[in-house]
PDB file of C-alpha atoms and ligand atoms in Angstrom:
ATOM      1  CA  MET A   1     -34.012  35.110  24.651  1.00 56.00           C
ATOM      2  CA  GLY A   2     -37.543  33.101  25.077  1.00 68.00           C
ATOM      3  CA  GLU A   3     -39.494  34.141  27.721  1.00 89.00           C
ATOM      4  CA  LEU A   4     -41.184  31.200  28.209  1.00 95.00           C
ATOM      5  CA  LEU A   5     -39.957  28.107  30.354  1.00 97.00           C
ATOM      6  CA  LEU A   6     -39.693  25.143  28.323  1.00 98.00           C
ATOM      7  CA  GLU A   7     -38.563  21.489  30.602  1.00 98.00           C
ATOM      8  CA  VAL A   8     -39.220  18.083  29.536  1.00 98.00           C
ATOM      9  CA  VAL A   9     -38.190  15.622  31.765  1.00 98.00           C
ATOM     10  CA  THR A  10     -37.709  11.808  31.931  1.00 98.00           C
ATOM     11  CA  PRO A  11     -37.594   9.452  35.174  1.00 97.00           C
ATOM     12  CA  GLU A  12     -34.212   9.362  33.652  1.00 96.00           C
ATOM     13  CA  LYS A  13     -32.867  12.967  32.939  1.00 96.00           C
ATOM     14  CA  VAL A  14     -34.024  16.761  32.267  1.00 98.00           C
ATOM     15  CA  VAL A  15     -33.781  16.781  28.563  1.00 98.00           C
ATOM     16  CA  VAL A  16     -34.782  19.865  28.172  1.00 97.00           C
ATOM     17  CA  SER A  17     -34.349  23.217  30.177  1.00 97.00           C
ATOM     18  CA  GLU A  18     -34.555  26.404  28.023  1.00 95.00           C
ATOM     19  CA  ASN A  19     -35.956  29.960  27.393  1.00 95.00           C
ATOM     20  CA  VAL A  20     -38.150  29.777  24.390  1.00 96.00           C
ATOM     21  CA  ASP A  21     -40.562  31.239  22.547  1.00 96.00           C
ATOM     22  CA  MET A  22     -43.500  28.794  21.695  1.00 96.00           C
ATOM     23  CA  VAL A  23     -43.745  25.636  21.864  1.00 97.00           C
ATOM     24  CA  VAL A  24     -46.171  22.999  19.998  1.00 97.00           C
ATOM     25  CA  ALA A  25     -46.686  19.867  21.599  1.00 98.00           C
ATOM     26  CA  PRO A  26     -49.057  16.086  20.783  1.00 97.00           C
ATOM     27  CA  GLY A  27     -51.733  16.633  23.605  1.00 97.00           C
ATOM     28  CA  SER A  28     -54.147  13.801  24.467  1.00 97.00           C
ATOM     29  CA  LEU A  29     -56.804  15.962  22.935  1.00 94.00           C
ATOM     30  CA  GLY A  30     -54.271  17.057  19.698  1.00 96.00           C
ATOM     31  CA  GLU A  31     -51.587  19.071  19.399  1.00 96.00           C
ATOM     32  CA  PHE A  32     -51.179  22.395  21.643  1.00 96.00           C
ATOM     33  CA  GLY A  33     -48.959  25.607  20.855  1.00 96.00           C
ATOM     34  CA  VAL A  34     -47.736  28.069  23.909  1.00 96.00           C
ATOM     35  CA  LEU A  35     -46.938  31.443  23.423  1.00 94.00           C
ATOM     36  CA  SER A  36     -45.812  33.265  26.632  1.00 91.00           C
ATOM     37  CA  GLU A  37     -48.762  34.892  28.568  1.00 86.00           C
ATOM     38  CA  HIS A  38     -50.773  31.300  27.676  1.00 87.00           C
ATOM     39  CA  VAL A  39     -53.219  30.734  30.249  1.00 90.00           C
ATOM     40  CA  PRO A  40     -53.021  27.728  32.356  1.00 93.00           C
ATOM     41  CA  PHE A  41     -53.847  24.243  31.987  1.00 94.00           C
ATOM     42  CA  LEU A  42     -52.345  21.235  32.313  1.00 97.00           C
ATOM     43  CA  THR A  43     -52.996  18.007  28.988  1.00 97.00           C
ATOM     44  CA  GLY A  44     -52.010  14.355  28.761  1.00 98.00           C
ATOM     45  CA  ILE A  45     -49.166  13.995  26.145  1.00 98.00           C
ATOM     46  CA  VAL A  46     -49.671  11.323  24.536  1.00 97.00           C
ATOM     47  CA  PRO A  47     -46.405  10.291  21.624  1.00 97.00           C
ATOM     48  CA  GLY A  48     -45.603  12.257  18.747  1.00 97.00           C
ATOM     49  CA  GLU A  49     -43.185  15.211  18.131  1.00 97.00           C
ATOM     50  CA  LEU A  50     -42.947  18.514  20.521  1.00 98.00           C
ATOM     51  CA  ARG A  51     -41.114  21.345  18.725  1.00 97.00           C
ATOM     52  CA  TYR A  52     -39.824  24.521  19.690  1.00 97.00           C
ATOM     53  CA  THR A  53     -38.483  27.672  18.674  1.00 96.00           C
ATOM     54  CA  SER A  54     -36.573  30.032  20.176  1.00 92.00           C
ATOM     55  CA  GLY A  55     -35.240  33.150  18.195  1.00 91.00           C
ATOM     56  CA  ASN A  56     -33.715  31.628  14.960  1.00 90.00           C
ATOM     57  CA  GLN A  57     -33.540  28.134  16.497  1.00 92.00           C
ATOM     58  CA  LYS A  58     -35.929  25.159  16.003  1.00 93.00           C
ATOM     59  CA  GLU A  59     -35.409  22.001  17.720  1.00 95.00           C
ATOM     60  CA  SER A  60     -37.335  19.076  17.010  1.00 95.00           C
ATOM     61  CA  LEU A  61     -37.878  16.295  19.915  1.00 97.00           C
ATOM     62  CA  SER A  62     -39.494  12.929  20.380  1.00 97.00           C
ATOM     63  CA  VAL A  63     -41.743  12.631  22.993  1.00 98.00           C
ATOM     64  CA  ALA A  64     -43.282   9.317  24.531  1.00 97.00           C
ATOM     65  CA  ALA A  65     -46.503   9.495  26.845  1.00 96.00           C
ATOM     66  CA  GLY A  66     -47.034  12.026  30.012  1.00 98.00           C
ATOM     67  CA  PHE A  67     -48.538  14.669  30.287  1.00 98.00           C
ATOM     68  CA  ALA A  68     -47.811  18.706  30.508  1.00 98.00           C
ATOM     69  CA  GLU A  69     -49.193  22.220  32.886  1.00 97.00           C
ATOM     70  CA  VAL A  70     -48.912  25.221  31.687  1.00 96.00           C
ATOM     71  CA  SER A  71     -48.112  27.832  34.009  1.00 95.00           C
ATOM     72  CA  ASN A  72     -46.679  31.901  35.331  1.00 94.00           C
ATOM     73  CA  ASN A  73     -44.859  31.454  31.409  1.00 95.00           C
ATOM     74  CA  ARG A  74     -43.652  27.826  32.263  1.00 97.00           C
ATOM     75  CA  VAL A  75     -44.427  24.868  29.893  1.00 97.00           C
ATOM     76  CA  SER A  76     -43.549  21.832  32.210  1.00 98.00           C
ATOM     77  CA  VAL A  77     -43.974  18.672  30.590  1.00 98.00           C
ATOM     78  CA  LEU A  78     -42.830  14.874  32.093  1.00 98.00           C
ATOM     79  CA  VAL A  79     -42.923  12.285  30.026  1.00 98.00           C
ATOM     80  CA  ASN A  80     -41.265   8.142  30.171  1.00 97.00           C
ATOM     81  CA  ALA A  81     -38.842   8.652  27.750  1.00 97.00           C
ATOM     82  CA  ALA A  82     -37.710  11.567  24.969  1.00 98.00           C
ATOM     83  CA  GLU A  83     -35.148  12.329  22.241  1.00 97.00           C
ATOM     84  CA  MET A  84     -33.626  15.476  20.703  1.00 96.00           C
ATOM     85  CA  VAL A  85     -33.689  14.198  17.177  1.00 95.00           C
ATOM     86  CA  HIS A  86     -29.812  14.169  16.711  1.00 94.00           C
ATOM     87  CA  ASP A  87     -30.164  11.979  19.504  1.00 96.00           C
ATOM     88  CA  ILE A  88     -32.359   9.312  17.538  1.00 97.00           C
ATOM     89  CA  ASP A  89     -30.886   5.733  17.263  1.00 97.00           C
ATOM     90  CA  MET A  90     -32.391   5.311  14.029  1.00 97.00           C
ATOM     91  CA  GLU A  91     -30.871   2.064  13.937  1.00 97.00           C
ATOM     92  CA  ARG A  92     -31.896   0.975  17.049  1.00 98.00           C
ATOM     93  CA  ALA A  93     -36.176   2.940  16.753  1.00 98.00           C
ATOM     94  CA  HIS A  94     -36.202   0.151  13.220  1.00 98.00           C
ATOM     95  CA  ARG A  95     -35.329  -2.786  15.414  1.00 98.00           C
ATOM     96  CA  ALA A  96     -37.887  -1.835  17.873  1.00 97.00           C
ATOM     97  CA  MET A  97     -40.333  -1.707  15.120  1.00 97.00           C
ATOM     98  CA  GLU A  98     -39.578  -4.987  13.684  1.00 97.00           C
ATOM     99  CA  ARG A  99     -39.858  -6.798  16.874  1.00 94.00           C
ATOM    100  CA  ALA A 100     -43.434  -5.122  17.677  1.00 93.00           C
ATOM    101  CA  LYS A 101     -44.904  -5.984  14.277  1.00 93.00           C
ATOM    102  CA  GLU A 102     -43.309  -9.399  14.807  1.00 90.00           C
ATOM    103  CA  ARG A 103     -45.595  -9.499  18.109  1.00 88.00           C
ATOM    104  CA  LEU A 104     -48.150  -8.049  16.383  1.00 88.00           C
ATOM    105  CA  SER A 105     -48.354 -10.069  13.626  1.00 87.00           C
ATOM    106  CA  LYS A 106     -48.822 -13.630  16.065  1.00 80.00           C
ATOM    107  CA  ASP A 107     -52.172 -14.733  17.121  1.00 68.00           C
ATOM    108  CA  ARG A 108     -53.425 -12.537  19.552  1.00 68.00           C
ATOM    109  CA  GLY A 109     -54.875 -15.240  22.177  1.00 66.00           C
ATOM    110  CA  THR A 110     -55.991 -14.715  25.322  1.00 59.00           C
ATOM    111  CA  GLU A 111     -51.918 -12.694  26.535  1.00 62.00           C
ATOM    112  CA  ASP A 112     -54.175  -9.351  24.920  1.00 64.00           C
ATOM    113  CA  ILE A 113     -51.228  -7.084  28.073  1.00 65.00           C
ATOM    114  CA  ASP A 114     -48.538  -8.240  25.720  1.00 83.00           C
ATOM    115  CA  PHE A 115     -50.782  -6.776  22.496  1.00 85.00           C
ATOM    116  CA  LEU A 116     -50.879  -3.453  24.249  1.00 88.00           C
ATOM    117  CA  ARG A 117     -47.460  -3.399  25.055  1.00 90.00           C
ATOM    118  CA  ALA A 118     -46.288  -3.582  21.579  1.00 92.00           C
ATOM    119  CA  GLU A 119     -49.061  -1.163  20.375  1.00 92.00           C
ATOM    120  CA  ALA A 120     -47.497   0.867  22.349  1.00 93.00           C
ATOM    121  CA  ALA A 121     -43.901  -0.098  21.786  1.00 95.00           C
ATOM    122  CA  LEU A 122     -44.512   0.729  18.245  1.00 96.00           C
ATOM    123  CA  LYS A 123     -46.310   3.311  18.369  1.00 96.00           C
ATOM    124  CA  ARG A 124     -43.446   4.807  19.818  1.00 96.00           C
ATOM    125  CA  ALA A 125     -40.741   3.545  17.085  1.00 97.00           C
ATOM    126  CA  LEU A 126     -43.085   4.888  14.283  1.00 97.00           C
ATOM    127  CA  VAL A 127     -42.920   8.241  16.155  1.00 97.00           C
ATOM    128  CA  ARG A 128     -39.216   8.657  16.512  1.00 97.00           C
ATOM    129  CA  ILE A 129     -38.387   7.461  13.377  1.00 97.00           C
ATOM    130  CA  LYS A 130     -41.132  10.342  11.430  1.00 96.00           C
ATOM    131  CA  VAL A 131     -39.566  13.183  13.673  1.00 95.00           C
ATOM    132  CA  THR A 132     -36.112  11.874  12.437  1.00 95.00           C
ATOM    133  CA  GLU A 133     -37.503  11.871   8.535  1.00 93.00           C
ATOM    134  CA  GLY A 134     -38.830  14.822   9.604  1.00 87.00           C
ATOM    135  CA  ALA A 135     -35.744  16.699  10.587  1.00 81.00           C
ATOM    136  CA  LYS A 136     -33.868  15.763   7.274  1.00 73.00           C
TER     137      LYS A 136
HETATM  138  P1  ATP B 201     -36.399   0.042  22.716  1.00 62.17           P
HETATM  139  O1  ATP B 201     -36.766  -1.276  22.486  1.00 62.17           O
HETATM  140  O2  ATP B 201     -36.410   0.141  21.356  1.00 62.17           O
HETATM  141  O3  ATP B 201     -36.405   0.260  24.065  1.00 62.17           O
HETATM  142  P2  ATP B 201     -38.290   1.798  23.510  1.00 62.17           P
HETATM  143  O4  ATP B 201     -39.805   2.464  23.395  1.00 62.17           O
HETATM  144  O5  ATP B 201     -38.965   0.606  24.534  1.00 62.17           O
HETATM  145  O6  ATP B 201     -37.799   1.394  22.569  1.00 62.17           O
HETATM  146  P3  ATP B 201     -38.517   3.125  26.175  1.00 62.17           P
HETATM  147  O7  ATP B 201     -38.849   2.552  26.959  1.00 62.17           O
HETATM  148  O8  ATP B 201     -39.613   4.569  25.317  1.00 62.17           O
HETATM  149  O9  ATP B 201     -38.064   2.516  24.608  1.00 62.17           O
HETATM  150  O10 ATP B 201     -36.937   3.811  26.170  1.00 62.17           O
HETATM  151  C1  ATP B 201     -35.769   3.476  27.195  1.00 62.17           C
HETATM  152  C2  ATP B 201     -34.746   4.493  27.259  1.00 62.17           C
HETATM  153  O11 ATP B 201     -34.063   4.729  26.318  1.00 62.17           O
HETATM  154  C3  ATP B 201     -35.015   6.219  27.616  1.00 62.17           C
HETATM  155  O12 ATP B 201     -33.945   6.481  27.826  1.00 62.17           O
HETATM  156  C4  ATP B 201     -35.283   6.751  25.751  1.00 62.17           C
HETATM  157  O13 ATP B 201     -34.866   7.983  25.471  1.00 62.17           O
HETATM  158  C5  ATP B 201     -34.239   5.390  25.057  1.00 62.17           C
HETATM  159  N1  ATP B 201     -34.679   5.054  23.931  1.00 62.17           N
HETATM  160  C6  ATP B 201     -35.568   4.729  23.329  1.00 62.17           C
HETATM  161  N2  ATP B 201     -34.767   3.885  21.898  1.00 62.17           N
HETATM  162  C7  ATP B 201     -34.469   5.569  21.373  1.00 62.17           C
HETATM  163  C8  ATP B 201     -34.116   5.368  19.778  1.00 62.17           C
HETATM  164  N3  ATP B 201     -34.596   4.694  18.804  1.00 62.17           N
HETATM  165  N4  ATP B 201     -33.135   6.079  19.755  1.00 62.17           N
HETATM  166  C9  ATP B 201     -32.331   7.197  21.732  1.00 62.17           C
HETATM  167  N5  ATP B 201     -32.765   6.781  22.301  1.00 62.17           N
HETATM  168  C10 ATP B 201     -33.886   5.648  22.732  1.00 62.17           C
END
């Protein structure tokens, strides 16, 4: 059993609450790894893959934006959405990707905010697809 407590929490639920050996997460300043006795720090999380190991077991999940805090052998990840790789619905991710691409292919006009939303949606969809593909 690992010495680090990993908690991945979204507004909807606790996705992971497990003792693990190592966590690798997509920080806003780049990917970072955490082992036990890591110095405390706080960082933003960008959409990407979060991996962790516990003994021989390796797990992977897709996370959306948020932040993470490391302190006292605890990694707390608070994100807008997170799905374990086996819970990712690929058809839904592909539909979301197509929808976002369709929006981004239109004239920018004045509604820039919709483009930012579409870009963010595209990013989330691509991450979900990549995490699933990577796990195959
Ligand atoms: P969609 O347009 O398909 O809803 P989205 O990127 O807008 O995608 P989010 O707002 O990030 O969705 O997430 C809303 C909820 O739906 C979260 O609980 C998230 O975990 C879940 N979710 C989103 N897409 C998928 C997917 N492809 N597979 C499984 N769960 C998903």
